[in-house]
CSV table of C-alpha atoms in Angstrom, one decimal:
chain,number,residue,atom,x,y,z
P,164,MET,CA,58.1,179.0,175.4
P,165,ASP,CA,56.2,178.1,172.2
P,166,SER,CA,58.4,178.5,169.2
P,167,GLN,CA,55.7,180.6,167.5
P,168,GLN,CA,56.1,183.3,170.1
P,169,LEU,CA,59.7,183.7,169.0
P,170,ILE,CA,58.7,184.8,165.5
P,171,LYS,CA,58.6,188.5,165.2
P,172,PRO,CA,56.2,190.1,162.7
P,173,ASN,CA,57.9,191.3,159.5
P,174,THR,CA,56.1,194.4,158.2
P,175,THR,CA,58.5,195.2,155.3
P,176,GLY,CA,58.9,193.5,151.9
P,177,ASN,CA,57.2,190.4,150.6
P,178,ILE,CA,56.1,187.9,153.2
P,179,ALA,CA,55.1,184.6,151.8
P,180,LEU,CA,53.0,181.8,153.4
P,181,VAL,CA,53.6,178.6,151.5
P,182,VAL,CA,50.9,176.1,152.4
P,183,GLY,CA,52.3,172.6,151.8
P,184,ALA,CA,55.9,173.6,151.9
P,185,THR,CA,57.1,170.0,152.3
P,186,GLY,CA,55.6,168.8,149.0
P,187,ILE,CA,57.1,168.8,145.5
P,188,THR,CA,55.4,172.1,144.5
P,189,GLY,CA,55.7,173.9,147.8
P,190,SER,CA,59.3,173.1,148.5
P,191,ASN,CA,60.5,174.2,145.1
P,192,LEU,CA,58.4,177.4,145.4
P,193,ALA,CA,59.9,178.1,148.8
P,194,LEU,CA,63.4,177.8,147.5
P,195,LYS,CA,62.6,180.1,144.6
P,196,LEU,CA,61.1,182.8,146.9
P,197,LEU,CA,64.0,182.5,149.3
P,198,GLU,CA,66.4,183.0,146.3
P,199,LYS,CA,64.5,186.2,145.6
P,200,GLN,CA,65.0,187.4,149.2
P,201,TRP,CA,61.4,186.9,150.3
P,202,THR,CA,60.6,186.2,153.9
P,203,VAL,CA,59.1,182.7,153.7
P,204,PHE,CA,56.9,180.8,156.2
P,205,GLY,CA,56.1,177.2,155.4
P,206,LEU,CA,52.9,175.8,156.8
P,207,SER,CA,52.4,172.0,157.0
P,208,ARG,CA,51.0,169.5,159.4
P,209,ASN,CA,54.5,168.7,160.7
P,210,GLN,CA,57.1,171.3,161.5
P,211,LYS,CA,60.0,170.3,159.3
P,212,LYS,CA,63.3,172.3,158.8
P,213,ASP,CA,64.6,170.8,155.5
P,214,ILE,CA,65.0,174.1,153.7
P,215,GLU,CA,67.6,176.6,155.0
P,216,GLY,CA,65.9,180.0,155.6
P,217,LEU,CA,62.4,178.6,155.6
P,218,LEU,CA,60.4,179.5,158.8
P,219,PRO,CA,58.3,176.4,159.5
P,220,ILE,CA,54.8,176.5,161.0
P,221,ALA,CA,52.9,173.4,162.1
P,222,ALA,CA,49.1,173.8,162.0
P,223,ASP,CA,45.9,171.9,161.2
P,224,LEU,CA,44.1,173.5,158.3
P,225,LEU,CA,40.8,171.9,159.4
P,226,ASP,CA,41.0,173.7,162.8
P,227,GLU,CA,40.6,177.5,162.7
P,228,GLU,CA,41.7,177.7,166.4
P,229,SER,CA,44.9,175.9,165.5
P,230,LEU,CA,45.5,178.2,162.6
P,231,THR,CA,44.8,181.3,164.6
P,232,LYS,CA,47.3,180.4,167.2
P,233,ALA,CA,50.0,179.3,164.7
P,234,LEU,CA,49.6,182.5,162.6
P,235,GLU,CA,49.3,184.9,165.6
P,236,ASN,CA,52.5,186.8,164.8
P,237,ILE,CA,52.6,186.2,161.1
P,238,SER,CA,51.1,188.6,158.6
P,239,PRO,CA,51.7,187.4,155.0
P,240,THR,CA,51.4,189.6,152.0
P,241,HIS,CA,51.2,186.5,149.7
P,242,VAL,CA,49.6,183.1,150.2
P,243,PHE,CA,50.6,180.2,148.1
P,244,PHE,CA,48.3,177.2,148.5
P,245,THR,CA,50.0,174.0,147.1
P,246,THR,CA,48.5,171.1,149.1
P,247,TRP,CA,45.5,169.0,149.3
P,248,MET,CA,44.2,166.0,151.3
P,249,ARG,CA,43.1,162.8,149.6
P,250,ASN,CA,39.8,161.2,150.8
P,251,ASP,CA,37.8,158.2,149.8
P,252,THR,CA,35.2,160.0,147.7
P,253,GLU,CA,35.1,163.1,145.6
P,254,GLU,CA,32.3,164.5,147.9
P,255,GLU,CA,34.7,164.2,150.8
P,256,ASN,CA,37.5,165.7,148.8
P,257,ILE,CA,35.3,168.7,148.1
P,258,ARG,CA,34.2,169.1,151.8
P,259,ILE,CA,37.7,168.7,153.3
P,260,ASN,CA,39.8,170.6,150.7
P,261,SER,CA,37.5,173.6,150.4
P,262,ALA,CA,37.4,173.8,154.2
P,263,MET,CA,41.2,174.0,154.4
P,264,ILE,CA,41.3,177.0,152.1
P,265,ARG,CA,38.2,178.6,153.7
P,266,ASN,CA,39.6,178.3,157.2
P,267,LEU,CA,43.0,179.7,156.3
P,268,LEU,CA,41.6,182.7,154.4
P,269,ASN,CA,39.1,183.4,157.2
P,270,VAL,CA,41.9,183.6,159.7
P,271,LEU,CA,44.1,185.7,157.5
P,272,SER,CA,41.2,188.0,156.6
P,273,LEU,CA,41.3,189.6,160.1
P,274,LYS,CA,44.9,190.7,159.5
P,275,LYS,CA,44.1,192.6,156.3
P,276,THR,CA,47.7,192.1,155.0
P,277,VAL,CA,47.1,189.6,152.2
P,278,GLN,CA,47.7,191.1,148.8
P,279,HIS,CA,47.7,188.0,146.6
P,280,VAL,CA,46.7,184.3,146.8
P,281,SER,CA,47.9,181.6,144.4
P,282,LEU,CA,46.2,178.2,144.2
P,283,VAL,CA,47.8,175.2,142.6
P,284,THR,CA,45.3,172.6,141.2
P,285,GLY,CA,45.9,170.6,138.0
P,286,LEU,CA,44.6,169.1,134.8
P,287,LYS,CA,41.8,167.2,136.5
P,288,HIS,CA,40.1,170.6,136.1
P,289,TYR,CA,39.5,169.5,132.5
P,290,LEU,CA,39.6,165.7,132.9
P,291,GLY,CA,37.4,165.2,136.0
P,292,PRO,CA,38.3,163.6,139.3
P,293,PHE,CA,40.7,160.7,139.6
P,294,ASP,CA,38.0,158.0,139.1
P,295,ALA,CA,35.9,159.9,136.5
P,296,TYR,CA,38.1,160.7,133.5
P,297,ALA,CA,35.5,159.3,131.0
P,298,LYS,CA,32.3,159.8,133.0
P,299,SER,CA,31.4,163.2,131.6
P,300,GLY,CA,30.2,161.5,128.4
P,301,THR,CA,32.9,162.8,126.1
P,302,LEU,CA,36.6,163.1,126.5
P,303,PRO,CA,38.0,166.6,126.3
P,304,GLU,CA,39.6,167.7,123.1
P,305,THR,CA,43.3,168.4,123.4
P,306,PRO,CA,45.2,170.5,123.8
P,307,LEU,CA,43.5,171.6,127.1
P,308,ARG,CA,42.8,175.3,127.2
P,309,GLU,CA,42.0,177.5,130.2
P,310,GLU,CA,38.8,178.8,128.7
P,311,MET,CA,37.2,175.3,128.6
P,312,PRO,CA,34.1,175.2,130.8
P,313,ARG,CA,33.9,173.3,134.0
P,314,LEU,CA,32.7,169.7,133.7
P,315,ASP,CA,29.3,168.7,135.0
P,316,LEU,CA,30.9,166.5,137.7
P,317,PRO,CA,31.8,167.0,141.3
P,318,ASN,CA,35.4,168.2,141.5
P,319,PHE,CA,37.3,169.5,144.5
P,320,TYR,CA,39.4,171.8,142.3
P,321,TYR,CA,36.3,173.8,141.5
P,322,ALA,CA,35.4,174.1,145.2
P,323,GLN,CA,38.9,175.2,146.0
P,324,GLU,CA,38.7,177.9,143.3
P,325,ASP,CA,35.4,179.1,144.5
P,326,GLU,CA,36.7,179.6,148.1
P,327,VAL,CA,39.6,181.8,146.7
P,328,TYR,CA,37.2,183.8,144.5
P,329,LYS,CA,34.8,184.4,147.4
P,330,ALA,CA,37.6,185.5,149.8
P,331,ALA,CA,39.1,187.7,147.1
P,332,ALA,CA,35.8,189.5,146.6
P,333,ARG,CA,35.5,190.0,150.4
P,334,ASP,CA,39.1,191.0,151.1
P,335,GLY,CA,40.2,192.7,147.9
P,336,PHE,CA,43.3,190.6,147.1
P,337,THR,CA,44.4,189.5,143.7
P,338,TRP,CA,44.7,185.8,142.8
P,339,ASN,CA,46.0,183.2,140.4
P,340,VAL,CA,45.1,179.6,139.7
P,341,HIS,CA,47.9,177.3,138.3
P,342,ARG,CA,47.0,174.0,136.5
P,343,PRO,CA,50.1,171.9,136.0
P,344,HIS,CA,50.2,168.5,134.4
P,345,THR,CA,52.1,165.8,136.3
P,346,VAL,CA,54.7,167.6,138.5
P,347,ILE,CA,58.2,166.2,138.3
P,348,GLY,CA,60.5,167.1,141.2
P,349,LYS,CA,62.1,165.9,144.4
P,350,THR,CA,60.3,165.2,147.6
P,351,ILE,CA,59.7,162.3,150.0
P,352,GLY,CA,56.2,161.3,151.2
P,353,ASN,CA,54.3,163.2,148.5
P,354,ALA,CA,51.0,161.6,147.4
P,355,MET,CA,51.5,162.3,143.7
P,356,ASN,CA,55.1,161.7,142.7
P,357,MET,CA,55.6,160.1,139.3
P,358,GLY,CA,59.3,161.0,138.9
P,359,THR,CA,60.5,159.3,142.1
P,360,THR,CA,58.0,156.4,141.6
P,361,LEU,CA,59.5,155.6,138.2
P,362,ALA,CA,63.0,155.9,139.6
P,363,VAL,CA,62.2,153.5,142.4
P,364,TYR,CA,60.5,151.1,139.9
P,365,ALA,CA,63.5,151.2,137.5
P,366,SER,CA,65.9,150.6,140.4
P,367,ILE,CA,63.9,147.5,141.5
P,368,CYS,CA,63.8,146.2,137.9
P,369,LYS,CA,67.5,146.6,137.7
P,370,LYS,CA,68.0,144.7,140.9
P,371,GLU,CA,65.8,141.8,139.7
P,372,GLY,CA,67.2,141.8,136.2
P,373,LEU,CA,63.8,142.6,134.7
P,374,PRO,CA,62.8,145.1,131.9
P,375,LEU,CA,61.1,148.4,132.6
P,376,ILE,CA,57.5,147.4,131.7
P,377,TRP,CA,55.1,150.1,130.5
P,378,PRO,CA,52.2,150.1,132.9
P,379,GLY,CA,49.8,152.4,131.1
P,380,SER,CA,47.4,152.6,128.2
P,381,GLU,CA,47.8,152.5,124.4
P,382,ALA,CA,46.6,156.1,124.2
P,383,GLN,CA,49.3,157.3,126.5
P,384,TRP,CA,52.0,155.2,125.0
P,385,ASN,CA,51.3,156.5,121.4
P,386,GLY,CA,49.8,159.9,122.1
P,387,LEU,CA,51.3,163.3,122.8
P,388,SER,CA,51.9,164.3,126.4
P,389,ASP,CA,53.6,166.9,128.5
P,390,VAL,CA,54.6,167.3,132.2
P,391,THR,CA,55.5,170.1,134.5
P,392,ASP,CA,58.9,170.5,136.2
P,393,ALA,CA,58.4,171.7,139.7
P,394,LYS,CA,61.0,174.5,139.1
P,395,ILE,CA,59.0,175.7,136.1
P,396,LEU,CA,55.8,175.7,138.1
P,397,ALA,CA,57.6,177.8,140.8
P,398,GLU,CA,58.8,180.3,138.2
P,399,GLN,CA,55.2,180.8,136.9
P,400,ILE,CA,53.7,181.1,140.3
P,401,LEU,CA,56.2,183.9,141.2
P,402,TRP,CA,55.9,185.6,137.8
P,403,SER,CA,52.1,185.8,137.9
P,404,ALA,CA,52.0,186.9,141.6
P,405,THR,CA,54.3,189.8,140.8
P,406,THR,CA,53.1,190.7,137.3
P,407,THR,CA,50.1,193.0,137.4
P,408,LYS,CA,48.8,192.0,133.9
P,409,ALA,CA,48.9,188.3,134.8
P,410,GLN,CA,46.9,188.5,138.0
P,411,ASN,CA,43.3,187.4,138.4
P,412,GLU,CA,43.9,184.7,135.8
P,413,ALA,CA,44.1,180.9,135.7
P,414,PHE,CA,47.1,179.4,133.8
P,415,ASN,CA,48.0,176.1,132.5
P,416,ILE,CA,51.7,175.3,133.2
P,417,THR,CA,53.9,172.7,131.6
P,418,ASN,CA,57.5,172.5,130.5
P,419,GLY,CA,56.7,173.9,127.1
P,420,ASP,CA,57.6,170.8,125.0
P,421,VAL,CA,55.5,167.7,124.1
P,422,PHE,CA,56.6,164.1,123.8
P,423,ARG,CA,55.4,160.6,123.3
P,424,TRP,CA,55.9,158.1,126.1
P,425,LYS,CA,57.0,155.5,123.5
P,426,TRP,CA,60.0,157.9,122.9
P,427,LEU,CA,60.7,158.7,126.5
P,428,TRP,CA,60.3,155.3,128.1
P,429,PRO,CA,63.3,153.7,126.3
P,430,LYS,CA,65.4,156.7,127.3
P,431,ILE,CA,64.5,156.2,131.0
P,432,ALA,CA,65.4,152.6,130.7
P,433,GLU,CA,68.7,153.5,129.1
P,434,TRP,CA,69.5,155.9,131.9
P,435,PHE,CA,69.1,153.1,134.4
P,436,GLU,CA,70.9,150.7,132.1
P,437,ILE,CA,68.1,148.2,131.8
P,438,ASP,CA,65.9,146.9,129.0
P,439,TYR,CA,62.3,147.9,128.5
P,440,GLU,CA,58.9,146.7,127.2
P,441,GLY,CA,56.4,149.0,125.6
P,442,TYR,CA,52.6,148.7,125.4
P,443,SER,CA,51.8,145.1,124.6
P,444,GLY,CA,48.0,145.1,124.4
P,445,THR,CA,46.9,145.5,128.0
P,446,ILE,CA,47.4,147.9,130.9
P,447,LYS,CA,49.7,146.5,133.6
P,448,PRO,CA,49.2,148.6,136.7
P,449,LEU,CA,52.3,149.5,138.5
P,450,GLU,CA,50.6,149.6,141.9
P,451,ALA,CA,49.9,145.8,141.8
P,452,SER,CA,53.6,145.2,141.1
P,453,LEU,CA,55.2,147.6,143.6
P,454,THR,CA,53.0,146.6,146.5
P,455,LYS,CA,54.9,143.3,146.5
P,456,LYS,CA,58.4,144.8,146.4
P,457,GLN,CA,59.1,146.1,149.9
P,458,SER,CA,61.4,143.3,150.7
P,459,ILE,CA,63.4,143.8,147.5
P,460,TRP,CA,63.6,147.5,148.2
P,461,THR,CA,64.9,146.8,151.8
P,462,GLU,CA,67.7,144.8,150.2
P,463,ILE,CA,68.5,147.6,147.9
P,464,VAL,CA,68.5,150.1,150.7
P,465,LYS,CA,70.9,148.0,152.8
P,466,GLU,CA,73.3,147.2,149.9
P,467,ASN,CA,73.5,150.9,148.9
P,468,GLN,CA,73.1,152.6,152.2
P,469,LEU,CA,70.1,154.6,151.1
P,470,ILE,CA,68.2,156.9,153.4
P,471,GLU,CA,64.6,155.8,153.0
P,472,ASN,CA,63.4,152.2,153.5
P,473,ASP,CA,59.7,152.7,153.4
P,474,LEU,CA,58.7,152.1,149.7
P,475,ASN,CA,55.3,153.8,150.3
P,476,LYS,CA,56.9,157.1,151.2
P,477,LEU,CA,58.9,157.1,147.9
P,478,ALA,CA,56.4,155.6,145.4
P,479,SER,CA,52.9,156.8,144.7
P,480,ALA,CA,52.1,154.1,142.1
P,481,TRP,CA,48.3,154.6,142.3
P,482,HIS,CA,48.8,158.2,140.9
P,483,THR,CA,51.3,157.1,138.3
P,484,ASP,CA,48.8,154.4,137.2
P,485,LEU,CA,46.0,157.0,136.9
P,486,ASP,CA,48.2,159.3,134.8
P,487,LEU,CA,49.7,156.7,132.5
P,488,GLY,CA,46.4,154.7,132.2
P,489,ARG,CA,44.3,157.5,130.8
P,490,PRO,CA,42.2,156.6,127.7
P,491,LEU,CA,43.4,159.7,125.8
P,492,GLU,CA,46.5,161.6,125.0
P,493,VAL,CA,46.9,164.6,127.3
P,494,MET,CA,48.7,167.8,126.3
P,495,THR,CA,48.2,171.4,127.4
P,496,ASP,CA,48.0,174.7,125.6
P,497,MET,CA,50.4,177.3,127.1
P,498,SER,CA,49.4,180.3,124.8
P,499,LYS,CA,47.7,182.3,127.6
P,500,SER,CA,50.8,182.8,129.8
P,501,ARG,CA,53.1,182.9,126.8
P,502,ASN,CA,51.2,185.9,125.4
P,503,LEU,CA,51.5,187.7,128.7
P,504,GLY,CA,55.3,187.2,128.8
P,505,PHE,CA,56.0,184.0,130.6
P,506,SER,CA,58.6,182.3,128.3
P,507,ILE,CA,60.6,179.9,130.6
P,508,TYR,CA,61.0,176.4,129.0
P,509,LYS,CA,62.4,173.1,130.2
P,510,SER,CA,63.2,169.9,128.3
P,511,THR,CA,61.1,167.1,129.8
P,512,LYS,CA,63.9,164.6,129.3
P,513,ASP,CA,66.1,166.9,131.3
P,514,SER,CA,63.4,167.1,134.0
P,515,PHE,CA,63.5,163.4,134.5
P,516,PHE,CA,67.2,162.9,134.2
P,517,GLU,CA,68.1,165.8,136.5
P,518,LEU,CA,65.7,164.4,139.1
P,519,PHE,CA,67.2,160.9,138.8
P,520,ALA,CA,70.7,162.3,139.2
P,521,LEU,CA,69.6,164.2,142.3
P,522,LEU,CA,67.9,161.2,143.8
P,523,ARG,CA,71.1,159.2,143.3
P,524,LYS,CA,73.3,162.0,144.7
P,525,GLU,CA,71.1,162.2,147.9
P,526,GLN,CA,71.1,158.5,148.3
P,527,ILE,CA,67.4,158.0,147.7
P,528,ILE,CA,68.0,155.6,144.8
P,529,PRO,CA,71.1,153.5,144.1
């Protein structure tokens, strides 16, 4: 018998469908919802059971028939969309990622149970797509604010938002959009995973007796920045989905502090007990370095009995390079949600160090 047929509809309480439940954002959100006694279904391409209490669903978001079958006995009250699919061009990003949201909301529309939809995007809303930070003609003024107009550039985040807005107008549910900066948290196989990428890089540097070399730009090294702890993001998603005055709004979300990488980088090196080198006049992409390090990582894995040998599943150097190579400082205004009552704060240094400690405890890094 298909496992989906064993799931009985739950018609009481809050029923969450977390799309992308195996990623950094989705997994931390699922844990938070379960902590609050929600019924939580996790939709992803592969049915994984890593989170106790999470009810996994495997479905293809690009196939409405697949979604219809997978969700046959599931009637969520809240949908949390935390995933995306990377493609070769922004035009393809737009086509594919808007279709994933459209297909899901079309299937759920027939159930008439959805009360709220949350969409997680990011600061590329203000900065432009991955390869177009400076192509809009002028760099955005920081801090980035929610009321800033859309850029005159193709951007799949805009297409995703528009699908949510159209479905909300049709079906009458409320919505939120969340725009985190770089998300720091634990997961394996995530396409955008700076925290684990830096942990793996530092571990390799330690093995080779090399310093932790800054890979990014002068603007990022010297300028102000912020990041978003995955647990803080989960808190804001839950808060806005259950707070009437916060609904139908887009929110920036960061830890609430600001820092300079030239302050944090030495502290990361110190945590791993290695030396460091700061900005030295040129960008030194991390991807070019890490692509040659699989054999070293294999040695590290064997020596320390680690659980993941595939360096590509742990490190997303391309994304870390894009973030740290930006030609401007990037910090985010949090006034909008603060004024509505969201006051949770996290020290960015603690975000990184707690993640490193967790990765070590779970034998992901030595």
